[in-house]
Amino acid sequence: MPLIAIIIAGLALAFEQAIQWKYGPMGIIAFVALTIGIKAKNTMFSSIGAVILVMLLAQSG
């Protein structure tokens, strides 16, 4: 079980670094807001994070 937790944490860290590399600090803020909103079961906070991420994705395309 601890091995799975370490692998998942590593994947999350790698994903966070990829977002920061491509979308900068605003991508990190959006990803953190989305993650905190999901963990806290706060739909408003997770929606704000999701909307920011979608806007960043639409802007880059």
PDB file of N, CA and C in Angstrom:
ATOM      1  N   MET A   1       0.807  -1.206   0.000  1.00  0.00           N
ATOM      2  CA  MET A   1       0.000   0.000   0.000  1.00  0.00           C
ATOM      3  C   MET A   1       0.852   1.273   0.000  1.00  0.00           C
ATOM      4  N   PRO A   2       1.934   1.354   0.809  1.00  0.00           N
ATOM      5  CA  PRO A   2       2.752   2.566   0.773  1.00  0.00           C
ATOM      6  C   PRO A   2       3.397   2.798  -0.599  1.00  0.00           C
ATOM      7  N   LEU A   3       3.713   1.723  -1.315  1.00  0.00           N
ATOM      8  CA  LEU A   3       4.307   1.867  -2.634  1.00  0.00           C
ATOM      9  C   LEU A   3       3.333   2.535  -3.606  1.00  0.00           C
ATOM     10  N   ILE A   4       2.078   2.168  -3.521  1.00  0.00           N
ATOM     11  CA  ILE A   4       1.063   2.774  -4.387  1.00  0.00           C
ATOM     12  C   ILE A   4       0.915   4.260  -4.064  1.00  0.00           C
ATOM     13  N   ALA A   5       0.936   4.611  -2.777  1.00  0.00           N
ATOM     14  CA  ALA A   5       0.824   6.012  -2.375  1.00  0.00           C
ATOM     15  C   ALA A   5       2.012   6.816  -2.887  1.00  0.00           C
ATOM     16  N   ILE A   6       3.200   6.244  -2.843  1.00  0.00           N
ATOM     17  CA  ILE A   6       4.389   6.935  -3.334  1.00  0.00           C
ATOM     18  C   ILE A   6       4.302   7.138  -4.849  1.00  0.00           C
ATOM     19  N   ILE A   7       3.837   6.136  -5.552  1.00  0.00           N
ATOM     20  CA  ILE A   7       3.697   6.241  -7.006  1.00  0.00           C
ATOM     21  C   ILE A   7       2.664   7.308  -7.378  1.00  0.00           C
ATOM     22  N   ILE A   8       1.541   7.317  -6.690  1.00  0.00           N
ATOM     23  CA  ILE A   8       0.497   8.310  -6.971  1.00  0.00           C
ATOM     24  C   ILE A   8       1.001   9.715  -6.655  1.00  0.00           C
ATOM     25  N   ALA A   9       1.721   9.874  -5.548  1.00  0.00           N
ATOM     26  CA  ALA A   9       2.274  11.185  -5.202  1.00  0.00           C
ATOM     27  C   ALA A   9       3.289  11.635  -6.255  1.00  0.00           C
ATOM     28  N   GLY A  10       4.088  10.720  -6.745  1.00  0.00           N
ATOM     29  CA  GLY A  10       5.048  11.055  -7.794  1.00  0.00           C
ATOM     30  C   GLY A  10       4.373  11.477  -9.080  1.00  0.00           C
ATOM     31  N   LEU A  11       3.313  10.784  -9.448  1.00  0.00           N
ATOM     32  CA  LEU A  11       2.563  11.152 -10.650  1.00  0.00           C
ATOM     33  C   LEU A  11       1.910  12.525 -10.501  1.00  0.00           C
ATOM     34  N   ALA A  12       1.367  12.797  -9.319  1.00  0.00           N
ATOM     35  CA  ALA A  12       0.741  14.092  -9.078  1.00  0.00           C
ATOM     36  C   ALA A  12       1.776  15.212  -9.155  1.00  0.00           C
ATOM     37  N   LEU A  13       2.947  14.965  -8.603  1.00  0.00           N
ATOM     38  CA  LEU A  13       4.014  15.959  -8.654  1.00  0.00           C
ATOM     39  C   LEU A  13       4.482  16.193 -10.091  1.00  0.00           C
ATOM     40  N   ALA A  14       4.607  15.128 -10.855  1.00  0.00           N
ATOM     41  CA  ALA A  14       5.013  15.255 -12.252  1.00  0.00           C
ATOM     42  C   ALA A  14       3.961  16.027 -13.058  1.00  0.00           C
ATOM     43  N   PHE A  15       2.686  15.749 -12.806  1.00  0.00           N
ATOM     44  CA  PHE A  15       1.609  16.452 -13.493  1.00  0.00           C
ATOM     45  C   PHE A  15       1.624  17.936 -13.137  1.00  0.00           C
ATOM     46  N   GLU A  16       1.846  18.232 -11.863  1.00  0.00           N
ATOM     47  CA  GLU A  16       1.901  19.622 -11.417  1.00  0.00           C
ATOM     48  C   GLU A  16       3.066  20.361 -12.075  1.00  0.00           C
ATOM     49  N   GLN A  17       4.212  19.718 -12.181  1.00  0.00           N
ATOM     50  CA  GLN A  17       5.365  20.344 -12.827  1.00  0.00           C
ATOM     51  C   GLN A  17       5.110  20.569 -14.320  1.00  0.00           C
ATOM     52  N   ALA A  18       4.431  19.629 -14.959  1.00  0.00           N
ATOM     53  CA  ALA A  18       4.108  19.792 -16.382  1.00  0.00           C
ATOM     54  C   ALA A  18       3.167  20.971 -16.598  1.00  0.00           C
ATOM     55  N   ILE A  19       2.195  21.129 -15.723  1.00  0.00           N
ATOM     56  CA  ILE A  19       1.269  22.259 -15.837  1.00  0.00           C
ATOM     57  C   ILE A  19       2.013  23.565 -15.622  1.00  0.00           C
ATOM     58  N   GLN A  20       2.893  23.590 -14.614  1.00  0.00           N
ATOM     59  CA  GLN A  20       3.639  24.816 -14.355  1.00  0.00           C
ATOM     60  C   GLN A  20       4.555  25.155 -15.524  1.00  0.00           C
ATOM     61  N   TRP A  21       5.160  24.168 -16.138  1.00  0.00           N
ATOM     62  CA  TRP A  21       6.058  24.404 -17.264  1.00  0.00           C
ATOM     63  C   TRP A  21       5.288  24.974 -18.460  1.00  0.00           C
ATOM     64  N   LYS A  22       4.102  24.443 -18.704  1.00  0.00           N
ATOM     65  CA  LYS A  22       3.360  24.855 -19.887  1.00  0.00           C
ATOM     66  C   LYS A  22       2.494  26.098 -19.655  1.00  0.00           C
ATOM     67  N   TYR A  23       1.853  26.201 -18.478  1.00  0.00           N
ATOM     68  CA  TYR A  23       0.881  27.272 -18.253  1.00  0.00           C
ATOM     69  C   TYR A  23       1.306  28.283 -17.192  1.00  0.00           C
ATOM     70  N   GLY A  24       2.464  28.101 -16.588  1.00  0.00           N
ATOM     71  CA  GLY A  24       2.993  29.064 -15.632  1.00  0.00           C
ATOM     72  C   GLY A  24       2.290  29.044 -14.289  1.00  0.00           C
ATOM     73  N   PRO A  25       2.450  30.103 -13.541  1.00  0.00           N
ATOM     74  CA  PRO A  25       1.898  30.165 -12.187  1.00  0.00           C
ATOM     75  C   PRO A  25       0.366  30.086 -12.155  1.00  0.00           C
ATOM     76  N   MET A  26      -0.287  30.631 -13.165  1.00  0.00           N
ATOM     77  CA  MET A  26      -1.760  30.578 -13.181  1.00  0.00           C
ATOM     78  C   MET A  26      -2.251  29.138 -13.309  1.00  0.00           C
ATOM     79  N   GLY A  27      -1.528  28.306 -14.029  1.00  0.00           N
ATOM     80  CA  GLY A  27      -1.897  26.896 -14.130  1.00  0.00           C
ATOM     81  C   GLY A  27      -1.787  26.189 -12.804  1.00  0.00           C
ATOM     82  N   ILE A  28      -0.747  26.519 -12.031  1.00  0.00           N
ATOM     83  CA  ILE A  28      -0.578  25.921 -10.704  1.00  0.00           C
ATOM     84  C   ILE A  28      -1.697  26.365  -9.781  1.00  0.00           C
ATOM     85  N   ILE A  29      -2.031  27.658  -9.824  1.00  0.00           N
ATOM     86  CA  ILE A  29      -3.118  28.158  -8.973  1.00  0.00           C
ATOM     87  C   ILE A  29      -4.421  27.446  -9.305  1.00  0.00           C
ATOM     88  N   ALA A  30      -4.703  27.278 -10.589  1.00  0.00           N
ATOM     89  CA  ALA A  30      -5.932  26.604 -11.005  1.00  0.00           C
ATOM     90  C   ALA A  30      -5.928  25.137 -10.575  1.00  0.00           C
ATOM     91  N   PHE A  31      -4.785  24.465 -10.741  1.00  0.00           N
ATOM     92  CA  PHE A  31      -4.687  23.054 -10.367  1.00  0.00           C
ATOM     93  C   PHE A  31      -4.847  22.876  -8.856  1.00  0.00           C
ATOM     94  N   VAL A  32      -4.245  23.760  -8.084  1.00  0.00           N
ATOM     95  CA  VAL A  32      -4.368  23.684  -6.618  1.00  0.00           C
ATOM     96  C   VAL A  32      -5.808  23.967  -6.197  1.00  0.00           C
ATOM     97  N   ALA A  33      -6.441  24.961  -6.800  1.00  0.00           N
ATOM     98  CA  ALA A  33      -7.836  25.273  -6.472  1.00  0.00           C
ATOM     99  C   ALA A  33      -8.744  24.093  -6.799  1.00  0.00           C
ATOM    100  N   LEU A  34      -8.509  23.471  -7.944  1.00  0.00           N
ATOM    101  CA  LEU A  34      -9.310  22.311  -8.327  1.00  0.00           C
ATOM    102  C   LEU A  34      -9.103  21.152  -7.356  1.00  0.00           C
ATOM    103  N   THR A  35      -7.861  20.893  -6.998  1.00  0.00           N
ATOM    104  CA  THR A  35      -7.554  19.795  -6.081  1.00  0.00           C
ATOM    105  C   THR A  35      -8.138  20.037  -4.701  1.00  0.00           C
ATOM    106  N   ILE A  36      -7.967  21.227  -4.175  1.00  0.00           N
ATOM    107  CA  ILE A  36      -8.503  21.541  -2.842  1.00  0.00           C
ATOM    108  C   ILE A  36     -10.020  21.480  -2.857  1.00  0.00           C
ATOM    109  N   GLY A  37     -10.624  21.984  -3.912  1.00  0.00           N
ATOM    110  CA  GLY A  37     -12.082  21.940  -4.011  1.00  0.00           C
ATOM    111  C   GLY A  37     -12.617  20.522  -4.042  1.00  0.00           C
ATOM    112  N   ILE A  38     -11.931  19.633  -4.743  1.00  0.00           N
ATOM    113  CA  ILE A  38     -12.369  18.234  -4.802  1.00  0.00           C
ATOM    114  C   ILE A  38     -12.198  17.557  -3.447  1.00  0.00           C
ATOM    115  N   LYS A  39     -11.045  17.780  -2.803  1.00  0.00           N
ATOM    116  CA  LYS A  39     -10.794  17.138  -1.507  1.00  0.00           C
ATOM    117  C   LYS A  39     -11.724  17.664  -0.423  1.00  0.00           C
ATOM    118  N   ALA A  40     -12.037  18.967  -0.475  1.00  0.00           N
ATOM    119  CA  ALA A  40     -12.910  19.561   0.529  1.00  0.00           C
ATOM    120  C   ALA A  40     -14.391  19.426   0.162  1.00  0.00           C
ATOM    121  N   LYS A  41     -14.663  18.865  -1.012  1.00  0.00           N
ATOM    122  CA  LYS A  41     -16.027  18.717  -1.528  1.00  0.00           C
ATOM    123  C   LYS A  41     -16.737  20.068  -1.607  1.00  0.00           C
ATOM    124  N   ASN A  42     -15.964  21.066  -2.062  1.00  0.00           N
ATOM    125  CA  ASN A  42     -16.478  22.409  -2.244  1.00  0.00           C
ATOM    126  C   ASN A  42     -16.617  22.654  -3.744  1.00  0.00           C
ATOM    127  N   THR A  43     -17.838  22.640  -4.230  1.00  0.00           N
ATOM    128  CA  THR A  43     -18.058  22.730  -5.671  1.00  0.00           C
ATOM    129  C   THR A  43     -17.670  24.086  -6.238  1.00  0.00           C
ATOM    130  N   MET A  44     -17.846  25.156  -5.462  1.00  0.00           N
ATOM    131  CA  MET A  44     -17.496  26.468  -5.968  1.00  0.00           C
ATOM    132  C   MET A  44     -15.984  26.579  -6.196  1.00  0.00           C
ATOM    133  N   PHE A  45     -15.212  26.118  -5.252  1.00  0.00           N
ATOM    134  CA  PHE A  45     -13.755  26.210  -5.359  1.00  0.00           C
ATOM    135  C   PHE A  45     -13.235  25.332  -6.488  1.00  0.00           C
ATOM    136  N   SER A  46     -13.768  24.116  -6.600  1.00  0.00           N
ATOM    137  CA  SER A  46     -13.318  23.243  -7.678  1.00  0.00           C
ATOM    138  C   SER A  46     -13.779  23.764  -9.046  1.00  0.00           C
ATOM    139  N   SER A  47     -14.924  24.387  -9.097  1.00  0.00           N
ATOM    140  CA  SER A  47     -15.403  24.961 -10.359  1.00  0.00           C
ATOM    141  C   SER A  47     -14.530  26.121 -10.809  1.00  0.00           C
ATOM    142  N   ILE A  48     -14.090  26.945  -9.869  1.00  0.00           N
ATOM    143  CA  ILE A  48     -13.208  28.055 -10.211  1.00  0.00           C
ATOM    144  C   ILE A  48     -11.905  27.520 -10.790  1.00  0.00           C
ATOM    145  N   GLY A  49     -11.337  26.515 -10.153  1.00  0.00           N
ATOM    146  CA  GLY A  49     -10.104  25.916 -10.661  1.00  0.00           C
ATOM    147  C   GLY A  49     -10.292  25.310 -12.045  1.00  0.00           C
ATOM    148  N   ALA A  50     -11.417  24.623 -12.235  1.00  0.00           N
ATOM    149  CA  ALA A  50     -11.689  23.994 -13.527  1.00  0.00           C
ATOM    150  C   ALA A  50     -11.875  25.037 -14.626  1.00  0.00           C
ATOM    151  N   VAL A  51     -12.569  26.124 -14.319  1.00  0.00           N
ATOM    152  CA  VAL A  51     -12.796  27.166 -15.312  1.00  0.00           C
ATOM    153  C   VAL A  51     -11.478  27.830 -15.708  1.00  0.00           C
ATOM    154  N   ILE A  52     -10.624  28.084 -14.733  1.00  0.00           N
ATOM    155  CA  ILE A  52      -9.324  28.690 -15.050  1.00  0.00           C
ATOM    156  C   ILE A  52      -8.508  27.761 -15.935  1.00  0.00           C
ATOM    157  N   LEU A  53      -8.492  26.457 -15.603  1.00  0.00           N
ATOM    158  CA  LEU A  53      -7.752  25.501 -16.436  1.00  0.00           C
ATOM    159  C   LEU A  53      -8.303  25.448 -17.844  1.00  0.00           C
ATOM    160  N   VAL A  54      -9.613  25.451 -17.996  1.00  0.00           N
ATOM    161  CA  VAL A  54     -10.219  25.421 -19.322  1.00  0.00           C
ATOM    162  C   VAL A  54      -9.867  26.684 -20.104  1.00  0.00           C
ATOM    163  N   MET A  55      -9.867  27.828 -19.423  1.00  0.00           N
ATOM    164  CA  MET A  55      -9.500  29.071 -20.108  1.00  0.00           C
ATOM    165  C   MET A  55      -8.043  29.050 -20.559  1.00  0.00           C
ATOM    166  N   LEU A  56      -7.165  28.481 -19.743  1.00  0.00           N
ATOM    167  CA  LEU A  56      -5.755  28.375 -20.132  1.00  0.00           C
ATOM    168  C   LEU A  56      -5.592  27.411 -21.315  1.00  0.00           C
ATOM    169  N   LEU A  57      -6.335  26.315 -21.294  1.00  0.00           N
ATOM    170  CA  LEU A  57      -6.256  25.353 -22.399  1.00  0.00           C
ATOM    171  C   LEU A  57      -6.806  25.956 -23.689  1.00  0.00           C
ATOM    172  N   ALA A  58      -7.886  26.712 -23.600  1.00  0.00           N
ATOM    173  CA  ALA A  58      -8.485  27.324 -24.792  1.00  0.00           C
ATOM    174  C   ALA A  58      -7.566  28.409 -25.357  1.00  0.00           C
ATOM    175  N   GLN A  59      -6.853  29.104 -24.481  1.00  0.00           N
ATOM    176  CA  GLN A  59      -5.974  30.167 -24.914  1.00  0.00           C
ATOM    177  C   GLN A  59      -4.767  29.621 -25.669  1.00  0.00           C
ATOM    178  N   SER A  60      -4.265  28.460 -25.240  1.00  0.00           N
ATOM    179  CA  SER A  60      -3.058  27.912 -25.866  1.00  0.00           C
ATOM    180  C   SER A  60      -3.353  27.251 -27.219  1.00  0.00           C
ATOM    181  N   GLY A  61      -4.596  26.919 -27.479  1.00  0.00           N
ATOM    182  CA  GLY A  61      -4.936  26.211 -28.704  1.00  0.00           C
ATOM    183  C   GLY A  61      -5.224  27.079 -29.831  1.00  0.00           C
TER     184      GLY A  61
END
